[in-house]
C-alpha cells in the first residue's frame, strides 16, 4: 500500500531542544523517501525547538496538521515516530484520525491492530526514556543545589553564568538596586517604577515591557541572597539579608492587595495610591473623575463599589427626585469625598511649613539607633535558627520519626514566627535620611514645583504616614454662589479660600515620627 504512486503526503519536521537533527536535514531525508515512491508532497509542518512531550496547541505545526489529515493528504511522513509523538495522548489523536504514518525507518499503519500495537510499544518506550531522563536531571539539579552550586537553566534576573557559577550582571543588578531603593527608601509604588522604566525604554531581558508581576517575582527571588533552591548560599548576593527581609515584608503585606479601581488609577495623582484614607472606615480613598458642566473634576472618595459595604457606613432610606417623581432609595451614609486638587494644595502648604521648621528637619536627619541594630541582628539569628528547625523536622519526617501532621504543625509555627520576625525587623529600620536622598532643605524647596506626581508623593510618604479625611463641616455650606457685583475672578478666589478652610477643618495629617 505504501508504494502506491501519486499519493498525497505531508511532511512533519520537529527539532527538539537538544538539536539532535536539524529541520533541513529531516526535510531532505523525508522528501527523498517521498520522491522514491513517486508521492506528491502537498505541504510540510514544522515545530522548531519543541519537545514532542509538550502540549502542542492549534498555533503549532502539529496543531495545524491534525485537522487536515484525511482531507488534504493521506499520509504523514517523518524521519521516525519519535518526531511525531512521545506520549500516548498524541498517538491516540493520530489513531482516531486513521492516519497512515511512514517514517524513514519504515511504515506504521495505525488503521490496523498490528500497526497500533507496534506504535503504542514504541511510544511507551520513548515515554519511559523521557521520564527517566527527567528524573535523573531533577536529582542532579537537587544535588547541585544542596552543595551550593548553580543547578543550571536560565540564570535568575540580576545574574549571569561564568565558569559554572552565578555572578552578578552589572546592568540588571543595578536595576534591582534601584527598584529596592525606590520601594524601601522613597516609598514609591511598584506601578510608578514600571511606568518609569517603560517610559525610559528599559526592557525586560526578553525585550518586553515591564509589568508589576515580573518585577515582584524578581524581587522576591531568594537567589538575590546568593541562595540555591535548597536554601544553601552558593554565590555572591546582590542584596543583604536585612534589606531582603524588609522587601519581603513590604511586598507580601496583605494590605498591598491590588484593588482594581473603577476610576482613575491612584498612581496618576499625588494624594492617591493609599496615602489618603477615610476617617470612618480607614480604607484608602480612590481617585476618579466627576463630569460637570463647568468641566471635569478629579475627586478622591471612599467608594463602596471598591471596598464593599461597611458597618462604619450604615445604609438609610432617602427620598430623591427621579424623572419628576419622588422615590425612595437606600444609600450609604458617611462616604467621604473631596476634590483632589484642593486637598493637594492644602497638604502641600502644610508640608512646606514643616520643611521650614528647623527642629523637624533635624529630627528627620537622626542617626540609626545602635540598640536597633543589635535587636535586628538578634532577630536575624532567630530567623536562621527557625530555618534549621524546619530542616530538622523535614529530615525526621523523611526518616519516619515524626508524623506528617506533626511536620505540618511545625512548618506552620515556623512560618508564622518568621513572618512576625520580618515585620519586627521592618519596624526597627530607621527612616531614611532626607538630606541623603534629596539634598539640603533649600534644594528641596526650590525643586518642589518641578517634581513629577510620583516624586512628590514619594517625598510626602517620607513625611506623612497618612492623610485622614472626615465629613464636611456641618456649619459650612457646600455650595457658594457668586455675590451681587462680584467678578468671576473675585468669586473664584473667595470660593477657593472657603474650600481650603473646609479642607483644613475636615483633614488630619498624621506625620511620620
Coordinates of C-alpha atoms in Angstrom, one line a residue, residues 14 51 94 106 134 196 283 330 397 419 424 475 480 502:
X14 CA 10.3 18.7 14.5
X51 CA 9.6 18.8 22.7
X94 CA -3.3 10.1 15.1
X106 CA 9.6 2.1 8.0
X134 CA 13.8 13.9 33.5
X196 CA 9.0 55.0 34.6
X283 CA -9.9 52.4 53.8
X330 CA -31.3 53.2 50.0
X397 CA 9.6 13.2 58.7
X419 CA 6.7 36.3 59.2
X424 CA 9.7 43.3 63.6
X475 CA -21.7 74.6 59.9
X480 CA -21.1 79.0 47.3
X502 CA -13.3 73.4 54.9

